[in-house]
Amino acid sequence: MRVSAEGLVAGVVLDVLLGDPRRWHPVAGFGRLASAGERFLYGDSRWRGAVYAGVLVGGAGAAGVVIDRVSRRLGVHGAATAGVTWAVLGGTSLGREGLIMARHLERGDLAAARERLPHLCARDPQGMDERGVSRAVVESVAENTSDASVAPLVWGAVAGIPGLLMYRAINTLDAMVGYRNPRYERFGWAAARLDDLANWVPARVTGGLVVLCGGADAWRVLRRDGARHPSPNAGRVEAAFAGALGVRLGGVNAYGGRVERRPEMGDGRAPDVRDIRRAVRLSAAVTLSAAAVIGVLR
């Protein structure tokens, strides 16, 4: 399949300039469709979850094939690739959320920061102090630099428009049902495993780009601590960010009453509000680096 590198790069530019579509967002529409499918297919079993994930991801891929073929026939393949890339990327919105959190903390409004935190991650913000919120934001920005920016571009470079849409479908389903709780432990298993597979290469590409943008300490911490995280992918990116920013990530996280104790990554101090802005800048640099690499290689 011939891929439009120009379209991918143009999509990154659109995301930088415009952020997420404010109305009629395709990913939001997919989420509503997935919620309806869950009501129809839900059962406490892995096979039902596998059917659920397979139908939705396969449908996204089929839609991508149709868009790809029609746009080629009409001679607008590059424009279609740019539009789909813009729709599935989330790097600019990620950065904006990070900066909103930074402004709340800079004003000393910890209550507002706690209330806003669920926009970035699923952790329970109650009881968090300023450093706890700052760490959660930095870790979320790091992980989502791969999920929201680099991974879609990797799959777009490999498989074009179908790759873009299938990746975003997989990642969205993981965010909806890929939890280890009584409801989704089995039903969400297939979606979570698909997400792990889809992000294995992109997470390592993201770690490499963080090293490129952040320096030797990012490489040192990535090599030493990247595999310590319980996620096969998030740890690589978070460790690289920890080294690049000179902070220490990991520790105790609470998720709806369930507590996880994660190994620490990095050698520095605990993150504070200043590091949120630094993480956002690093995330943007990594995204632009990914676009530049795609442009050069293609």
Tab-separated table of C-alpha atoms in Angstrom:
chain	number	residue	atom	x	y	z
A	1	MET	CA	0.000	0.000	0.000
A	2	ARG	CA	1.396	3.360	-1.036
A	3	VAL	CA	1.410	5.769	1.894
A	4	SER	CA	1.189	9.557	1.594
A	5	ALA	CA	4.008	10.857	3.766
A	6	GLU	CA	3.017	14.382	2.791
A	7	GLY	CA	-0.480	13.705	4.101
A	8	LEU	CA	0.846	12.389	7.418
A	9	VAL	CA	3.060	15.428	7.907
A	10	ALA	CA	0.240	17.764	6.887
A	11	GLY	CA	-1.989	16.064	9.458
A	12	VAL	CA	0.572	16.821	12.168
A	13	VAL	CA	0.599	20.466	11.073
A	14	LEU	CA	-3.204	20.576	11.240
A	15	ASP	CA	-3.112	19.102	14.740
A	16	VAL	CA	-0.557	21.720	15.832
A	17	LEU	CA	-2.632	24.553	14.378
A	18	LEU	CA	-6.139	23.367	15.250
A	19	GLY	CA	-5.990	20.697	17.938
A	20	ASP	CA	-8.855	18.209	18.095
A	21	PRO	CA	-12.051	18.953	16.137
A	22	ARG	CA	-14.395	20.734	18.543
A	23	ARG	CA	-17.560	19.208	17.100
A	24	TRP	CA	-18.339	15.926	15.383
A	25	HIS	CA	-15.060	14.378	16.452
A	26	PRO	CA	-14.742	10.980	14.690
A	27	VAL	CA	-13.091	9.379	17.718
A	28	ALA	CA	-15.969	10.498	19.933
A	29	GLY	CA	-18.366	9.013	17.399
A	30	PHE	CA	-16.464	5.750	17.470
A	31	GLY	CA	-16.645	5.799	21.258
A	32	ARG	CA	-20.432	6.095	21.140
A	33	LEU	CA	-20.593	3.209	18.678
A	34	ALA	CA	-18.321	1.141	20.940
A	35	SER	CA	-20.550	1.884	23.950
A	36	ALA	CA	-23.574	0.684	22.023
A	37	GLY	CA	-21.694	-2.451	20.980
A	38	GLU	CA	-20.725	-3.124	24.582
A	39	ARG	CA	-24.356	-3.002	25.678
A	40	PHE	CA	-25.209	-5.546	22.987
A	41	LEU	CA	-22.214	-7.902	23.312
A	42	TYR	CA	-21.114	-7.604	26.934
A	43	GLY	CA	-20.553	-10.784	28.875
A	44	ASP	CA	-18.077	-11.796	31.532
A	45	SER	CA	-15.965	-13.830	29.120
A	46	ARG	CA	-12.889	-13.396	26.959
A	47	TRP	CA	-14.533	-14.699	23.793
A	48	ARG	CA	-17.272	-12.056	23.932
A	49	GLY	CA	-14.630	-9.391	24.445
A	50	ALA	CA	-12.626	-10.763	21.521
A	51	VAL	CA	-15.681	-10.617	19.237
A	52	TYR	CA	-16.407	-7.077	20.447
A	53	ALA	CA	-12.857	-5.871	19.767
A	54	GLY	CA	-12.586	-7.755	16.488
A	55	VAL	CA	-15.796	-6.345	15.034
A	56	LEU	CA	-14.985	-2.745	15.970
A	57	VAL	CA	-11.324	-2.794	14.970
A	58	GLY	CA	-12.123	-4.692	11.785
A	59	GLY	CA	-14.871	-2.191	10.989
A	60	ALA	CA	-12.459	0.697	11.451
A	61	GLY	CA	-9.992	-1.003	9.118
A	62	ALA	CA	-12.697	-1.594	6.505
A	63	ALA	CA	-13.731	2.053	6.688
A	64	GLY	CA	-10.089	3.003	6.201
A	65	VAL	CA	-9.808	0.825	3.087
A	66	VAL	CA	-12.904	2.459	1.601
A	67	ILE	CA	-11.613	5.977	2.336
A	68	ASP	CA	-8.217	5.059	0.918
A	69	ARG	CA	-9.599	3.653	-2.355
A	70	VAL	CA	-12.159	6.377	-2.934
A	71	SER	CA	-9.659	9.145	-2.234
A	72	ARG	CA	-7.206	7.621	-4.709
A	73	ARG	CA	-9.841	7.470	-7.415
A	74	LEU	CA	-10.756	11.087	-6.794
A	75	GLY	CA	-7.112	12.176	-6.701
A	76	VAL	CA	-7.293	13.518	-3.142
A	77	HIS	CA	-5.412	10.785	-1.306
A	78	GLY	CA	-2.938	13.190	0.290
A	79	ALA	CA	-5.728	15.443	1.555
A	80	ALA	CA	-7.677	12.461	2.881
A	81	THR	CA	-4.591	11.165	4.694
A	82	ALA	CA	-4.041	14.607	6.219
A	83	GLY	CA	-7.659	14.788	7.406
A	84	VAL	CA	-7.630	11.317	8.946
A	85	THR	CA	-4.241	11.948	10.569
A	86	TRP	CA	-5.552	15.171	12.096
A	87	ALA	CA	-8.629	13.346	13.384
A	88	VAL	CA	-6.712	10.547	15.120
A	89	LEU	CA	-3.821	12.574	16.562
A	90	GLY	CA	-4.161	14.037	20.025
A	91	GLY	CA	-0.780	15.607	20.734
A	92	THR	CA	-1.899	19.229	20.783
A	93	SER	CA	-4.900	18.522	23.000
A	94	LEU	CA	-2.618	16.513	25.301
A	95	GLY	CA	-0.308	19.495	25.633
A	96	ARG	CA	-3.205	21.842	26.277
A	97	GLU	CA	-4.500	19.622	29.078
A	98	GLY	CA	-1.042	19.526	30.613
A	99	LEU	CA	-0.812	23.326	30.543
A	100	ILE	CA	-4.275	23.693	32.085
A	101	MET	CA	-3.093	21.502	34.955
A	102	ALA	CA	0.087	23.556	35.289
A	103	ARG	CA	-1.868	26.806	35.520
A	104	HIS	CA	-4.168	25.422	38.225
A	105	LEU	CA	-1.179	24.368	40.321
A	106	GLU	CA	0.723	27.606	39.690
A	107	ARG	CA	-2.263	29.508	41.067
A	108	GLY	CA	-2.304	27.234	44.101
A	109	ASP	CA	-5.719	25.831	43.149
A	110	LEU	CA	-5.116	22.205	44.065
A	111	ALA	CA	-8.863	21.458	44.185
A	112	ALA	CA	-9.296	22.527	40.553
A	113	ALA	CA	-6.266	20.472	39.534
A	114	ARG	CA	-7.669	17.392	41.250
A	115	GLU	CA	-11.035	17.918	39.546
A	116	ARG	CA	-9.361	18.236	36.125
A	117	LEU	CA	-6.993	15.278	36.458
A	118	PRO	CA	-9.493	12.669	35.120
A	119	HIS	CA	-9.185	14.385	31.720
A	120	LEU	CA	-5.668	12.930	31.573
A	121	CYS	CA	-5.704	9.667	33.512
A	122	ALA	CA	-7.861	7.277	35.513
A	123	ARG	CA	-6.159	7.782	38.869
A	124	ASP	CA	-8.098	8.775	41.960
A	125	PRO	CA	-7.044	12.396	42.615
A	126	GLN	CA	-8.501	12.605	46.117
A	127	GLY	CA	-5.748	12.884	48.687
A	128	MET	CA	-3.080	13.885	46.153
A	129	ASP	CA	-0.844	16.802	47.057
A	130	GLU	CA	0.758	19.130	44.502
A	131	ARG	CA	3.680	16.807	43.851
A	132	GLY	CA	1.371	13.826	43.460
A	133	VAL	CA	-0.718	15.642	40.875
A	134	SER	CA	2.421	16.872	39.112
A	135	ARG	CA	3.788	13.333	38.880
A	136	ALA	CA	0.494	12.020	37.524
A	137	VAL	CA	0.445	14.717	34.839
A	138	VAL	CA	4.067	14.194	33.801
A	139	GLU	CA	3.576	10.424	33.579
A	140	SER	CA	0.369	10.858	31.584
A	141	VAL	CA	1.990	13.293	29.174
A	142	ALA	CA	4.875	10.870	28.710
A	143	GLU	CA	2.713	7.791	28.070
A	144	ASN	CA	0.291	9.631	25.810
A	145	THR	CA	3.080	11.103	23.716
A	146	SER	CA	3.332	7.581	22.345
A	147	ASP	CA	-0.374	6.725	22.358
A	148	ALA	CA	-1.719	10.022	21.013
A	149	SER	CA	1.069	11.116	18.674
A	150	VAL	CA	3.861	8.760	17.729
A	151	ALA	CA	1.942	5.470	17.520
A	152	PRO	CA	-0.681	6.784	15.063
A	153	LEU	CA	2.103	8.138	12.869
A	154	VAL	CA	3.981	4.833	12.976
A	155	TRP	CA	0.891	2.903	11.932
A	156	GLY	CA	0.024	5.517	9.345
A	157	ALA	CA	3.506	5.178	7.857
A	158	VAL	CA	3.161	1.379	7.784
A	159	ALA	CA	-0.457	0.942	6.655
A	160	GLY	CA	-1.779	4.329	5.587
A	161	ILE	CA	-5.344	5.388	6.344
A	162	PRO	CA	-6.485	1.889	7.448
A	163	GLY	CA	-3.537	1.738	9.853
A	164	LEU	CA	-4.414	5.141	11.319
A	165	LEU	CA	-8.037	4.186	11.937
A	166	MET	CA	-7.358	0.694	13.249
A	167	TYR	CA	-4.752	1.961	15.699
A	168	ARG	CA	-7.066	4.649	17.042
A	169	ALA	CA	-9.872	2.085	17.388
A	170	ILE	CA	-7.604	-0.258	19.363
A	171	ASN	CA	-6.358	2.502	21.646
A	172	THR	CA	-9.864	3.851	22.240
A	173	LEU	CA	-11.213	0.414	23.148
A	174	ASP	CA	-8.355	-0.108	25.585
A	175	ALA	CA	-9.235	3.209	27.256
A	176	MET	CA	-12.870	2.119	27.495
A	177	VAL	CA	-12.716	-1.528	28.551
A	178	GLY	CA	-9.061	-2.451	29.094
A	179	TYR	CA	-9.191	-2.365	32.882
A	180	ARG	CA	-8.410	-4.970	35.522
A	181	ASN	CA	-11.614	-4.731	37.485
A	182	PRO	CA	-14.524	-7.114	38.035
A	183	ARG	CA	-16.463	-5.873	34.988
A	184	TYR	CA	-13.643	-5.824	32.442
A	185	GLU	CA	-11.058	-8.331	33.684
A	186	ARG	CA	-12.196	-10.853	31.062
A	187	PHE	CA	-14.335	-8.832	28.641
A	188	GLY	CA	-11.605	-6.218	28.157
A	189	TRP	CA	-8.748	-8.723	27.901
A	190	ALA	CA	-8.639	-8.827	24.081
A	191	ALA	CA	-8.734	-5.038	23.747
A	192	ALA	CA	-5.928	-4.644	26.292
A	193	ARG	CA	-3.745	-7.271	24.608
A	194	LEU	CA	-4.346	-5.724	21.175
A	195	ASP	CA	-3.275	-2.371	22.597
A	196	ASP	CA	-0.103	-3.889	24.026
A	197	LEU	CA	0.756	-5.395	20.642
A	198	ALA	CA	-0.101	-2.271	18.661
A	199	ASN	CA	2.061	-0.092	20.910
A	200	TRP	CA	5.085	-2.361	21.291
A	201	VAL	CA	7.090	-0.867	18.439
A	202	PRO	CA	5.748	2.712	18.724
A	203	ALA	CA	6.596	2.903	22.436
A	204	ARG	CA	10.195	1.999	21.690
A	205	VAL	CA	10.307	4.436	18.788
A	206	THR	CA	8.982	7.100	21.156
A	207	GLY	CA	11.647	6.245	23.722
A	208	GLY	CA	14.302	6.623	21.042
A	209	LEU	CA	12.921	10.006	19.984
A	210	VAL	CA	12.891	11.166	23.616
A	211	VAL	CA	16.567	10.235	23.774
A	212	LEU	CA	17.171	12.160	20.552
A	213	CYS	CA	15.440	15.226	21.969
A	214	GLY	CA	16.408	14.833	25.630
A	215	GLY	CA	19.980	13.598	25.727
A	216	ALA	CA	22.157	10.891	27.232
A	217	ASP	CA	20.420	10.688	30.617
A	218	ALA	CA	17.212	9.712	28.860
A	219	TRP	CA	19.033	6.792	27.222
A	220	ARG	CA	20.670	5.719	30.485
A	221	VAL	CA	17.413	5.660	32.457
A	222	LEU	CA	15.506	4.077	29.573
A	223	ARG	CA	17.967	1.176	29.425
A	224	ARG	CA	18.104	0.720	33.179
A	225	ASP	CA	14.486	1.278	34.252
A	226	GLY	CA	12.285	0.904	31.172
A	227	ALA	CA	11.491	-2.759	31.784
A	228	ARG	CA	10.620	-2.278	35.467
A	229	HIS	CA	7.172	-0.836	34.760
A	230	PRO	CA	4.243	-3.323	34.784
A	231	SER	CA	3.216	-2.127	31.312
A	232	PRO	CA	5.381	-3.559	28.502
A	233	ASN	CA	5.215	-0.205	26.717
A	234	ALA	CA	4.459	2.717	29.035
A	235	GLY	CA	7.580	2.067	31.109
A	236	ARG	CA	9.881	2.672	28.160
A	237	VAL	CA	8.451	6.103	27.502
A	238	GLU	CA	8.115	7.132	31.142
A	239	ALA	CA	11.675	6.053	31.912
A	240	ALA	CA	13.018	8.054	28.971
A	241	PHE	CA	11.042	11.118	30.100
A	242	ALA	CA	12.320	10.690	33.666
A	243	GLY	CA	15.908	10.710	32.427
A	244	ALA	CA	15.400	13.616	30.049
A	245	LEU	CA	13.680	15.763	32.706
A	246	GLY	CA	15.958	14.709	35.565
A	247	VAL	CA	13.036	13.602	37.741
A	248	ARG	CA	11.895	10.438	39.493
A	249	LEU	CA	8.668	8.835	38.284
A	250	GLY	CA	6.708	5.870	39.610
A	251	GLY	CA	5.459	5.096	43.098
A	252	VAL	CA	2.036	4.553	44.635
A	253	ASN	CA	-1.043	5.074	42.424
A	254	ALA	CA	-4.718	4.705	43.393
A	255	TYR	CA	-7.382	3.643	40.912
A	256	GLY	CA	-10.917	3.670	42.313
A	257	GLY	CA	-9.870	2.237	45.659
A	258	ARG	CA	-7.296	-0.174	44.185
A	259	VAL	CA	-3.693	0.738	45.061
A	260	GLU	CA	-0.696	-0.102	42.861
A	261	ARG	CA	2.913	0.270	43.932
A	262	ARG	CA	5.069	0.786	40.875
A	263	PRO	CA	8.876	0.756	40.759
A	264	GLU	CA	10.523	4.146	40.622
A	265	MET	CA	12.282	5.276	37.453
A	266	GLY	CA	14.985	7.920	37.282
A	267	ASP	CA	17.412	9.366	39.779
A	268	GLY	CA	16.168	12.909	40.322
A	269	ARG	CA	13.703	14.627	42.601
A	270	ALA	CA	9.951	14.136	42.546
A	271	PRO	CA	8.287	16.194	39.789
A	272	ASP	CA	6.709	19.554	40.579
A	273	VAL	CA	4.617	21.979	38.562
A	274	ARG	CA	7.642	23.296	36.638
A	275	ASP	CA	8.203	19.849	35.199
A	276	ILE	CA	4.715	19.724	33.697
A	277	ARG	CA	5.593	22.534	31.290
A	278	ARG	CA	8.937	20.880	30.526
A	279	ALA	CA	7.187	17.576	29.811
A	280	VAL	CA	4.720	19.298	27.455
A	281	ARG	CA	7.582	20.920	25.538
A	282	LEU	CA	9.423	17.610	25.297
A	283	SER	CA	6.265	15.868	24.099
A	284	ALA	CA	5.795	18.447	21.335
A	285	ALA	CA	9.433	18.095	20.279
A	286	VAL	CA	9.077	14.309	20.077
A	287	THR	CA	5.935	14.582	17.935
A	288	LEU	CA	7.573	17.011	15.513
A	289	SER	CA	10.648	14.778	15.379
A	290	ALA	CA	8.467	11.803	14.456
A	291	ALA	CA	6.875	13.807	11.642
A	292	ALA	CA	10.304	14.912	10.415
A	293	VAL	CA	11.600	11.332	10.395
A	294	ILE	CA	8.577	10.175	8.387
A	295	GLY	CA	9.084	12.980	5.904
A	296	VAL	CA	12.742	12.147	5.431
A	297	LEU	CA	12.306	8.392	5.211
A	298	ARG	CA	9.396	8.590	2.784
